[in-house]
mmCIF file of C-alpha atoms and ligand atoms in Angstrom:
data_model
loop_
_atom_site.group_PDB
_atom_site.id
_atom_site.type_symbol
_atom_site.label_atom_id
_atom_site.label_comp_id
_atom_site.label_asym_id
_atom_site.label_seq_id
_atom_site.Cartn_x
_atom_site.Cartn_y
_atom_site.Cartn_z
ATOM 1 C CA MET A 10 -66.278 126.584 -91.928
ATOM 2 C CA SER A 11 -68.069 129.436 -90.551
ATOM 3 C CA PHE A 12 -65.935 133.015 -90.379
ATOM 4 C CA TYR A 13 -68.994 134.083 -87.421
ATOM 5 C CA PRO A 14 -69.929 132.690 -84.561
ATOM 6 C CA ALA A 15 -73.686 131.294 -85.091
ATOM 7 C CA GLY A 16 -76.289 134.937 -85.133
ATOM 8 C CA SER A 17 -73.610 137.072 -85.453
ATOM 9 C CA PHE A 18 -74.034 139.102 -88.380
ATOM 10 C CA PRO A 19 -70.839 140.702 -90.235
ATOM 11 C CA ALA A 20 -70.103 144.003 -89.386
ATOM 12 C CA HIS A 21 -69.046 145.876 -92.719
ATOM 13 C CA ARG A 22 -71.309 146.034 -96.276
ATOM 14 C CA PRO A 23 -69.743 144.708 -98.425
ATOM 15 C CA ARG A 24 -70.044 147.043 -101.049
ATOM 16 C CA ARG A 25 -67.677 149.683 -99.583
ATOM 17 C CA LEU A 26 -65.118 147.655 -100.641
ATOM 18 C CA ARG A 27 -66.057 147.181 -104.783
ATOM 19 C CA GLN A 28 -66.517 151.502 -104.883
ATOM 20 C CA SER A 29 -63.601 151.904 -107.048
ATOM 21 C CA PRO A 30 -61.724 149.395 -109.949
ATOM 22 C CA ARG A 31 -58.332 150.648 -107.047
ATOM 23 C CA LEU A 32 -59.951 149.056 -104.418
ATOM 24 C CA ARG A 33 -61.036 146.087 -106.222
ATOM 25 C CA GLN A 34 -58.176 144.877 -106.732
ATOM 26 C CA LEU A 35 -57.113 145.196 -103.857
ATOM 27 C CA VAL A 36 -59.370 143.021 -102.202
ATOM 28 C CA ARG A 37 -59.152 140.349 -105.388
ATOM 29 C CA GLU A 38 -58.513 137.447 -104.189
ATOM 30 C CA THR A 39 -57.810 134.749 -107.084
ATOM 31 C CA SER A 40 -54.879 135.907 -109.922
ATOM 32 C CA LEU A 41 -55.342 134.248 -113.016
ATOM 33 C CA ASN A 42 -52.264 135.263 -115.221
ATOM 34 C CA ALA A 43 -50.267 133.361 -118.791
ATOM 35 C CA GLY A 44 -47.856 131.517 -116.311
ATOM 36 C CA GLN A 45 -49.928 129.167 -115.027
ATOM 37 C CA LEU A 46 -51.403 128.110 -118.281
ATOM 38 C CA VAL A 47 -50.913 124.774 -120.546
ATOM 39 C CA LEU A 48 -51.591 124.134 -123.821
ATOM 40 C CA PRO A 49 -51.988 120.862 -125.398
ATOM 41 C CA LEU A 50 -50.936 120.292 -129.025
ATOM 42 C CA PHE A 51 -51.799 117.568 -131.680
ATOM 43 C CA VAL A 52 -49.304 116.244 -133.511
ATOM 44 C CA ARG A 53 -48.994 114.120 -136.597
ATOM 45 C CA SER A 54 -46.491 113.953 -138.870
ATOM 46 C CA GLY A 55 -45.779 115.472 -142.042
ATOM 47 C CA ARG A 56 -45.205 118.916 -143.090
ATOM 48 C CA LYS A 57 -46.822 122.452 -143.071
ATOM 49 C CA LEU A 58 -50.138 120.818 -142.029
ATOM 50 C CA ARG A 59 -52.738 122.333 -139.938
ATOM 51 C CA ARG A 60 -56.006 119.501 -140.159
ATOM 52 C CA PRO A 61 -58.653 121.421 -138.585
ATOM 53 C CA ILE A 62 -60.981 119.405 -136.029
ATOM 54 C CA ALA A 63 -64.485 119.546 -136.693
ATOM 55 C CA ALA A 64 -66.239 120.589 -133.454
ATOM 56 C CA MET A 65 -62.674 122.501 -132.173
ATOM 57 C CA PRO A 66 -62.314 125.586 -134.039
ATOM 58 C CA GLY A 67 -59.095 127.195 -133.797
ATOM 59 C CA VAL A 68 -57.353 123.771 -133.005
ATOM 60 C CA TYR A 69 -55.535 121.794 -135.581
ATOM 61 C CA GLN A 70 -53.253 118.642 -135.671
ATOM 62 C CA LEU A 71 -49.765 120.314 -136.591
ATOM 63 C CA SER A 72 -47.215 118.356 -138.186
ATOM 64 C CA PRO A 73 -43.763 119.332 -136.395
ATOM 65 C CA ASP A 74 -42.798 122.461 -138.438
ATOM 66 C CA GLU A 75 -46.425 123.959 -137.654
ATOM 67 C CA LEU A 76 -45.756 122.884 -134.024
ATOM 68 C CA LEU A 77 -42.701 124.286 -133.315
ATOM 69 C CA HIS A 78 -44.523 127.406 -134.933
ATOM 70 C CA GLU A 79 -47.787 127.608 -132.395
ATOM 71 C CA ALA A 80 -45.839 126.339 -129.527
ATOM 72 C CA GLY A 81 -43.399 129.819 -130.353
ATOM 73 C CA ARG A 82 -46.551 131.728 -129.899
ATOM 74 C CA ALA A 83 -47.691 130.458 -126.705
ATOM 75 C CA LEU A 84 -44.071 130.711 -125.132
ATOM 76 C CA GLU A 85 -43.718 134.298 -126.511
ATOM 77 C CA ALA A 86 -48.012 135.227 -125.200
ATOM 78 C CA GLY A 87 -46.222 133.886 -122.270
ATOM 79 C CA ILE A 88 -47.194 130.377 -121.678
ATOM 80 C CA PRO A 89 -44.081 128.578 -120.257
ATOM 81 C CA ALA A 90 -45.252 124.764 -121.049
ATOM 82 C CA VAL A 91 -47.631 122.929 -123.857
ATOM 83 C CA LEU A 92 -48.931 118.990 -123.229
ATOM 84 C CA LEU A 93 -47.734 116.907 -126.442
ATOM 85 C CA PHE A 94 -50.584 114.541 -127.597
ATOM 86 C CA GLY A 95 -49.823 111.988 -130.808
ATOM 87 C CA ILE A 96 -51.691 111.047 -133.562
ATOM 88 C CA PRO A 97 -48.955 108.535 -135.309
ATOM 89 C CA GLU A 98 -49.517 106.592 -138.785
ATOM 90 C CA ARG A 99 -50.008 103.452 -137.482
ATOM 91 C CA LYS A 100 -51.677 101.813 -134.999
ATOM 92 C CA ASP A 101 -51.453 98.072 -133.481
ATOM 93 C CA ALA A 102 -52.918 95.910 -131.113
ATOM 94 C CA ARG A 103 -49.644 96.571 -128.418
ATOM 95 C CA ALA A 104 -49.392 100.421 -129.303
ATOM 96 C CA SER A 105 -45.862 100.036 -130.983
ATOM 97 C CA GLY A 106 -46.000 104.018 -132.099
ATOM 98 C CA ALA A 107 -46.102 105.243 -128.391
ATOM 99 C CA TYR A 108 -43.087 103.912 -127.253
ATOM 100 C CA ALA A 109 -40.888 104.081 -130.760
ATOM 101 C CA ALA A 110 -37.815 105.919 -130.589
ATOM 102 C CA ARG A 111 -38.914 108.029 -133.589
ATOM 103 C CA GLY A 112 -42.216 108.078 -132.346
ATOM 104 C CA ILE A 113 -44.109 111.261 -133.847
ATOM 105 C CA VAL A 114 -43.908 112.759 -130.000
ATOM 106 C CA GLN A 115 -40.189 111.204 -129.742
ATOM 107 C CA GLN A 116 -39.886 113.469 -133.372
ATOM 108 C CA ALA A 117 -42.009 116.443 -131.708
ATOM 109 C CA VAL A 118 -39.844 116.730 -127.728
ATOM 110 C CA ARG A 119 -36.999 116.492 -129.576
ATOM 111 C CA LEU A 120 -37.681 119.543 -132.172
ATOM 112 C CA LEU A 121 -38.732 121.625 -129.347
ATOM 113 C CA LYS A 122 -36.600 121.520 -127.146
ATOM 114 C CA ARG A 123 -34.160 121.982 -129.478
ATOM 115 C CA GLU A 124 -35.420 125.256 -130.731
ATOM 116 C CA LEU A 125 -37.327 126.341 -128.076
ATOM 117 C CA PRO A 126 -35.290 125.162 -124.714
ATOM 118 C CA GLU A 127 -37.242 127.254 -122.491
ATOM 119 C CA LEU A 128 -40.557 126.312 -123.020
ATOM 120 C CA LEU A 129 -41.542 123.580 -120.829
ATOM 121 C CA VAL A 130 -42.203 120.113 -122.392
ATOM 122 C CA ILE A 131 -45.073 118.099 -121.132
ATOM 123 C CA THR A 132 -45.687 114.658 -122.287
ATOM 124 C CA ASP A 133 -49.316 112.836 -122.188
ATOM 125 C CA VAL A 134 -48.581 108.633 -121.859
ATOM 126 C CA CYS A 135 -51.540 107.050 -122.882
ATOM 127 C CA LEU A 136 -51.468 104.425 -125.055
ATOM 128 C CA CYS A 137 -55.285 104.754 -126.537
ATOM 129 C CA GLU A 138 -54.157 106.946 -129.791
ATOM 130 C CA TYR A 139 -51.472 104.432 -130.330
ATOM 131 C CA MET A 140 -53.781 101.100 -130.466
ATOM 132 C CA ALA A 141 -55.869 99.761 -133.090
ATOM 133 C CA HIS A 142 -59.231 99.235 -131.296
ATOM 134 C CA GLY A 143 -58.849 102.853 -128.766
ATOM 135 C CA HIS A 144 -58.677 101.595 -125.381
ATOM 136 C CA CYS A 145 -55.411 103.283 -122.933
ATOM 137 C CA GLY A 146 -54.728 99.735 -122.173
ATOM 138 C CA LEU A 147 -53.635 95.895 -123.411
ATOM 139 C CA VAL A 148 -57.167 94.439 -125.074
ATOM 140 C CA GLN A 149 -58.271 90.668 -124.279
ATOM 141 C CA ARG A 150 -60.699 90.086 -126.137
ATOM 142 C CA HIS A 151 -63.187 86.366 -125.363
ATOM 143 C CA LYS A 152 -66.403 85.269 -126.340
ATOM 144 C CA SER A 153 -68.383 87.566 -123.767
ATOM 145 C CA GLY A 154 -66.431 91.046 -124.883
ATOM 146 C CA ALA A 155 -63.534 92.119 -123.533
ATOM 147 C CA ARG A 156 -61.365 92.769 -120.573
ATOM 148 C CA ILE A 157 -58.216 95.734 -119.830
ATOM 149 C CA LEU A 158 -55.214 93.872 -118.907
ATOM 150 C CA ASN A 159 -53.871 96.097 -116.516
ATOM 151 C CA ASP A 160 -50.499 95.117 -114.989
ATOM 152 C CA PRO A 161 -48.992 93.795 -118.516
ATOM 153 C CA THR A 162 -50.218 97.723 -120.021
ATOM 154 C CA LEU A 163 -48.094 98.728 -117.253
ATOM 155 C CA LYS A 164 -44.398 97.997 -119.045
ATOM 156 C CA LEU A 165 -45.640 99.730 -122.381
ATOM 157 C CA LEU A 166 -46.603 102.979 -120.658
ATOM 158 C CA ALA A 167 -43.010 103.173 -118.503
ATOM 159 C CA ARG A 168 -41.787 102.235 -121.901
ATOM 160 C CA THR A 169 -43.471 105.028 -123.136
ATOM 161 C CA ALA A 170 -42.417 107.297 -120.708
ATOM 162 C CA VAL A 171 -38.659 106.860 -120.724
ATOM 163 C CA SER A 172 -38.557 106.820 -124.535
ATOM 164 C CA HIS A 173 -39.876 110.586 -123.877
ATOM 165 C CA ALA A 174 -37.610 111.071 -121.304
ATOM 166 C CA GLU A 175 -34.584 109.900 -123.497
ATOM 167 C CA ALA A 176 -36.334 112.615 -126.348
ATOM 168 C CA GLY A 177 -35.994 115.061 -123.683
ATOM 169 C CA ALA A 178 -39.392 115.625 -122.079
ATOM 170 C CA ASP A 179 -39.719 117.603 -119.244
ATOM 171 C CA MET A 180 -42.114 116.146 -117.620
ATOM 172 C CA VAL A 181 -44.378 113.398 -118.197
ATOM 173 C CA ALA A 182 -48.229 113.059 -117.710
ATOM 174 C CA PRO A 183 -49.855 109.435 -117.238
ATOM 175 C CA SER A 184 -53.513 109.669 -118.432
ATOM 176 C CA ASP A 185 -54.944 106.124 -119.300
ATOM 177 C CA MET A 186 -56.098 105.261 -115.561
ATOM 178 C CA MET A 187 -54.336 101.464 -114.943
ATOM 179 C CA ASP A 188 -54.196 100.843 -111.709
ATOM 180 C CA GLY A 189 -50.199 101.211 -109.978
ATOM 181 C CA ARG A 190 -49.076 103.049 -113.338
ATOM 182 C CA VAL A 191 -47.641 105.737 -111.191
ATOM 183 C CA ARG A 192 -45.020 103.387 -109.202
ATOM 184 C CA ALA A 193 -44.212 101.897 -112.714
ATOM 185 C CA LEU A 194 -43.342 104.519 -114.394
ATOM 186 C CA ARG A 195 -41.398 106.196 -111.368
ATOM 187 C CA ALA A 196 -38.907 102.790 -111.487
ATOM 188 C CA GLU A 197 -38.963 102.433 -114.897
ATOM 189 C CA LEU A 198 -37.962 106.456 -115.199
ATOM 190 C CA ASP A 199 -35.150 106.316 -111.820
ATOM 191 C CA ARG A 200 -33.569 103.274 -113.875
ATOM 192 C CA HIS A 201 -33.090 104.765 -116.974
ATOM 193 C CA GLY A 202 -31.860 107.792 -115.263
ATOM 194 C CA PHE A 203 -34.173 109.908 -115.112
ATOM 195 C CA PRO A 204 -34.823 110.054 -111.283
ATOM 196 C CA ASP A 205 -35.302 114.129 -111.703
ATOM 197 C CA THR A 206 -38.122 113.959 -115.016
ATOM 198 C CA PRO A 207 -41.411 114.674 -112.696
ATOM 199 C CA ILE A 208 -44.841 112.725 -113.438
ATOM 200 C CA MET A 209 -48.339 114.965 -113.163
ATOM 201 C CA ALA A 210 -50.653 112.254 -112.834
ATOM 202 C CA TYR A 211 -53.823 112.075 -114.487
ATOM 203 C CA ALA A 212 -55.244 111.516 -110.866
ATOM 204 C CA ALA A 213 -58.535 111.988 -110.674
ATOM 205 C CA LYS A 214 -59.701 111.210 -114.449
ATOM 206 C CA PHE A 215 -63.512 110.783 -114.850
ATOM 207 C CA ALA A 216 -65.500 108.725 -117.570
ATOM 208 C CA SER A 217 -66.616 111.901 -118.562
ATOM 209 C CA ALA A 218 -68.469 112.937 -122.407
ATOM 210 C CA PHE A 219 -66.310 116.332 -122.107
ATOM 211 C CA TYR A 220 -63.589 113.998 -124.067
ATOM 212 C CA GLY A 221 -65.712 113.433 -127.049
ATOM 213 C CA PRO A 222 -63.794 116.130 -129.680
ATOM 214 C CA PHE A 223 -60.768 115.082 -128.038
ATOM 215 C CA ARG A 224 -61.326 111.631 -129.373
ATOM 216 C CA GLU A 225 -61.856 113.392 -132.834
ATOM 217 C CA ALA A 226 -58.781 115.226 -131.768
ATOM 218 C CA ALA A 227 -56.734 112.068 -131.668
ATOM 219 C CA GLU A 228 -57.970 109.727 -133.323
ATOM 220 C CA SER A 229 -58.711 107.807 -129.880
ATOM 221 C CA ALA A 230 -62.335 106.700 -130.197
ATOM 222 C CA PRO A 231 -62.591 103.113 -128.055
ATOM 223 C CA LYS A 232 -63.271 100.790 -131.507
ATOM 224 C CA PHE A 233 -65.750 98.428 -128.916
ATOM 225 C CA GLY A 234 -66.475 99.205 -125.370
ATOM 226 C CA ASP A 235 -66.033 102.525 -123.219
ATOM 227 C CA ARG A 236 -63.641 103.537 -121.208
ATOM 228 C CA ARG A 237 -65.522 102.287 -117.841
ATOM 229 C CA SER A 238 -63.598 100.097 -115.983
ATOM 230 C CA TYR A 239 -60.482 102.325 -115.938
ATOM 231 C CA GLN A 240 -61.806 105.719 -115.473
ATOM 232 C CA MET A 241 -63.528 106.954 -112.466
ATOM 233 C CA ASP A 242 -67.275 107.513 -112.010
ATOM 234 C CA PRO A 243 -68.725 111.199 -112.286
ATOM 235 C CA ALA A 244 -70.830 110.313 -109.097
ATOM 236 C CA ASN A 245 -67.715 109.750 -106.944
ATOM 237 C CA ALA A 246 -65.816 112.228 -104.983
ATOM 238 C CA SER A 247 -64.269 110.271 -102.130
ATOM 239 C CA GLU A 248 -63.180 107.942 -104.830
ATOM 240 C CA ALA A 249 -61.703 110.722 -106.447
ATOM 241 C CA LEU A 250 -59.480 111.244 -103.196
ATOM 242 C CA ARG A 251 -58.397 107.777 -102.778
ATOM 243 C CA GLU A 252 -57.047 107.528 -106.173
ATOM 244 C CA VAL A 253 -55.018 111.062 -105.852
ATOM 245 C CA ALA A 254 -54.034 109.756 -102.220
ATOM 246 C CA LEU A 255 -52.611 106.409 -103.996
ATOM 247 C CA ASP A 256 -51.059 108.414 -106.966
ATOM 248 C CA ILE A 257 -49.384 110.711 -104.438
ATOM 249 C CA GLN A 258 -47.991 107.414 -102.589
ATOM 250 C CA GLU A 259 -46.594 105.741 -105.783
ATOM 251 C CA GLY A 260 -44.502 109.392 -106.466
ATOM 252 C CA ALA A 261 -46.795 111.669 -108.096
ATOM 253 C CA ASP A 262 -45.225 114.881 -108.236
ATOM 254 C CA LEU A 263 -48.263 116.631 -109.196
ATOM 255 C CA VAL A 264 -51.931 115.565 -109.423
ATOM 256 C CA MET A 265 -54.553 116.528 -112.009
ATOM 257 C CA VAL A 266 -58.703 116.624 -111.643
ATOM 258 C CA LYS A 267 -60.211 116.655 -115.596
ATOM 259 C CA PRO A 268 -63.139 117.285 -116.743
ATOM 260 C CA ALA A 269 -61.755 120.958 -115.163
ATOM 261 C CA LEU A 270 -65.223 122.519 -114.886
ATOM 262 C CA SER A 271 -67.786 120.318 -113.554
ATOM 263 C CA CYS A 272 -65.119 118.960 -111.162
ATOM 264 C CA LEU A 273 -64.502 122.493 -108.993
ATOM 265 C CA ASP A 274 -66.188 120.138 -106.468
ATOM 266 C CA ILE A 275 -63.089 117.353 -106.380
ATOM 267 C CA VAL A 276 -60.717 120.004 -107.466
ATOM 268 C CA TYR A 277 -61.011 122.202 -103.898
ATOM 269 C CA ARG A 278 -60.829 119.000 -102.512
ATOM 270 C CA VAL A 279 -57.841 117.360 -103.680
ATOM 271 C CA LYS A 280 -56.026 120.835 -103.073
ATOM 272 C CA THR A 281 -57.644 121.239 -99.302
ATOM 273 C CA ALA A 282 -56.308 117.181 -98.451
ATOM 274 C CA PHE A 283 -53.342 116.909 -100.185
ATOM 275 C CA GLY A 284 -51.790 120.382 -99.992
ATOM 276 C CA TYR A 285 -49.851 119.225 -103.617
ATOM 277 C CA PRO A 286 -49.808 121.102 -106.523
ATOM 278 C CA THR A 287 -52.693 120.724 -108.545
ATOM 279 C CA ALA A 288 -53.654 120.770 -112.537
ATOM 280 C CA ALA A 289 -57.287 121.640 -113.862
ATOM 281 C CA TYR A 290 -57.885 120.094 -117.489
ATOM 282 C CA ALA A 291 -60.365 121.854 -119.083
ATOM 283 C CA VAL A 292 -60.977 119.623 -121.486
ATOM 284 C CA SER A 293 -62.337 119.245 -125.003
ATOM 285 C CA ALA A 294 -65.702 119.838 -124.281
ATOM 286 C CA GLU A 295 -65.593 122.603 -122.395
ATOM 287 C CA TYR A 296 -63.681 124.489 -125.075
ATOM 288 C CA SER A 297 -66.170 123.412 -127.536
ATOM 289 C CA MET A 298 -69.602 124.344 -125.967
ATOM 290 C CA VAL A 299 -68.126 127.776 -125.785
ATOM 291 C CA LYS A 300 -67.018 128.019 -129.202
ATOM 292 C CA ALA A 301 -70.757 126.627 -130.472
ATOM 293 C CA ALA A 302 -72.070 129.353 -128.081
ATOM 294 C CA ALA A 303 -69.492 132.022 -129.113
ATOM 295 C CA ALA A 304 -69.960 131.801 -132.426
ATOM 296 C CA GLN A 305 -73.735 132.278 -132.358
ATOM 297 C CA GLY A 306 -73.583 135.379 -130.860
ATOM 298 C CA TRP A 307 -75.039 134.120 -127.482
ATOM 299 C CA ILE A 308 -72.442 134.678 -125.101
ATOM 300 C CA ASP A 309 -69.156 137.024 -124.635
ATOM 301 C CA GLU A 310 -66.133 134.764 -125.608
ATOM 302 C CA ARG A 311 -63.511 136.545 -123.767
ATOM 303 C CA ALA A 312 -65.812 137.059 -120.358
ATOM 304 C CA VAL A 313 -66.653 133.563 -120.075
ATOM 305 C CA VAL A 314 -63.313 132.043 -120.579
ATOM 306 C CA LEU A 315 -61.497 134.258 -118.426
ATOM 307 C CA GLU A 316 -64.145 133.851 -115.614
ATOM 308 C CA SER A 317 -64.164 129.810 -115.975
ATOM 309 C CA LEU A 318 -60.440 129.827 -115.730
ATOM 310 C CA LEU A 319 -60.315 131.943 -112.762
ATOM 311 C CA ALA A 320 -63.250 129.679 -110.926
ATOM 312 C CA LEU A 321 -60.717 127.253 -111.570
ATOM 313 C CA ARG A 322 -57.951 129.025 -109.660
ATOM 314 C CA ARG A 323 -60.568 130.008 -106.988
ATOM 315 C CA ALA A 324 -61.210 125.846 -106.396
ATOM 316 C CA GLY A 325 -57.749 125.892 -105.454
ATOM 317 C CA ALA A 326 -55.520 124.959 -109.421
ATOM 318 C CA ASP A 327 -52.770 126.043 -109.369
ATOM 319 C CA ILE A 328 -52.278 124.979 -112.964
ATOM 320 C CA ILE A 329 -55.073 124.940 -115.855
ATOM 321 C CA ILE A 330 -54.568 123.075 -118.612
ATOM 322 C CA THR A 331 -56.518 124.722 -121.544
ATOM 323 C CA TYR A 332 -56.960 124.529 -125.192
ATOM 324 C CA ALA A 333 -57.751 128.362 -125.160
ATOM 325 C CA ALA A 334 -54.673 129.344 -123.200
ATOM 326 C CA VAL A 335 -52.972 131.775 -126.075
ATOM 327 C CA ASP A 336 -56.338 133.878 -126.552
ATOM 328 C CA ALA A 337 -57.100 133.898 -122.528
ATOM 329 C CA ALA A 338 -53.453 134.829 -122.274
ATOM 330 C CA ARG A 339 -54.018 138.260 -124.752
ATOM 331 C CA TRP A 340 -57.273 138.310 -123.206
ATOM 332 C CA LEU A 341 -55.292 138.947 -119.734
ATOM 333 C CA LYS A 342 -52.812 140.793 -121.171
ATOM 334 C CA GLU A 343 -55.060 143.079 -122.899
ATOM 335 C CA GLY A 344 -56.622 143.823 -119.201
HETATM 336 C C1 PBG B 4 -55.883 110.342 -123.291
HETATM 337 C C2 PBG B 4 -56.848 111.581 -123.152
HETATM 338 C C3 PBG B 4 -57.900 111.761 -123.294
HETATM 339 C C4 PBG B 4 -57.943 112.685 -122.859
HETATM 340 C C5 PBG B 4 -56.610 113.766 -122.094
HETATM 341 N N1 PBG B 4 -55.909 112.205 -122.588
HETATM 342 C C6 PBG B 4 -59.371 111.029 -123.793
HETATM 343 C C7 PBG B 4 -60.015 110.243 -123.256
HETATM 344 O O1 PBG B 4 -59.495 109.844 -122.444
HETATM 345 O O2 PBG B 4 -60.902 109.861 -123.744
HETATM 346 C C8 PBG B 4 -59.113 113.842 -122.782
HETATM 347 C C9 PBG B 4 -58.982 115.268 -122.805
HETATM 348 C C10 PBG B 4 -59.807 116.140 -123.799
HETATM 349 O O3 PBG B 4 -60.998 116.024 -123.681
HETATM 350 O O4 PBG B 4 -59.763 117.281 -123.972
HETATM 351 N N2 PBG B 4 -56.428 108.460 -122.504
#
């Protein structure tokens, strides 16, 4: 796309529009505010527990009481929503902790909705944190390796989503990348009386090295193999658009691109192609890299974080999921 016919030039000097802060503000094309941010939180059972995650300074595995405290801080800072991940006490080969009525996420949702009813509680729907082997789906092992059982996994994912909705979750966010999961979740939610519970699909989720620190945080690293049979090849953009189209067809209400900063082109194309509410997930290593460089005094953390978030908004993200949400909200308020 070009604003100017070939051979012609812009008539004005762009710098005229940068002469004063007021004028810069008037011609600013992109806004960033706390109301567009979502804070991911990790919950595990216990009391007064804040277990630090080495590669993510400032992020903790929290017991429910501490989770409530953090969620309250986020809400106070103007952040409308949290995204919950659970670390169960026991893992098995059927991820039973994921859909247990008294599972850790289900407990946490009940607590948050009781104490902070105005906070939007989104739950991550996946099995990897609950599986002994750390994969996002059921696995069949055989002599020459192992494979993911896509369709049998759908039932467990749908059951997990329903258990979250029963606990009071405002929205569910499937991150497993099994084929057909959005349709399966939608059908099961409808059947159980939750036709109004929206689905935010991790629609374009790449098999990314940027998830490394998260797997420490959620204790969900695969014990063998990798996730490349179900997550996408970072080389593929058209495929990302097809994945998003499928999720929308299956009933996704919002779509997500993940990781964020290495996928600005995908965010832009998804927003342009579909016009759906689009979220970008600034994932764990995006956070860790900034923290590490800032700790060395090599970058200005605040400026780098705000510029990165702004870039995601400029690319077309309506919603940004970020571990830096509370800091960002505070910095935005300070101006
Ligand atoms: C679960 C899930 C992952 C992330 C979000 N949901 C890990 C993965 O797919 O391995 C990554 C988030 C992050 O890195 O911050 N499937």
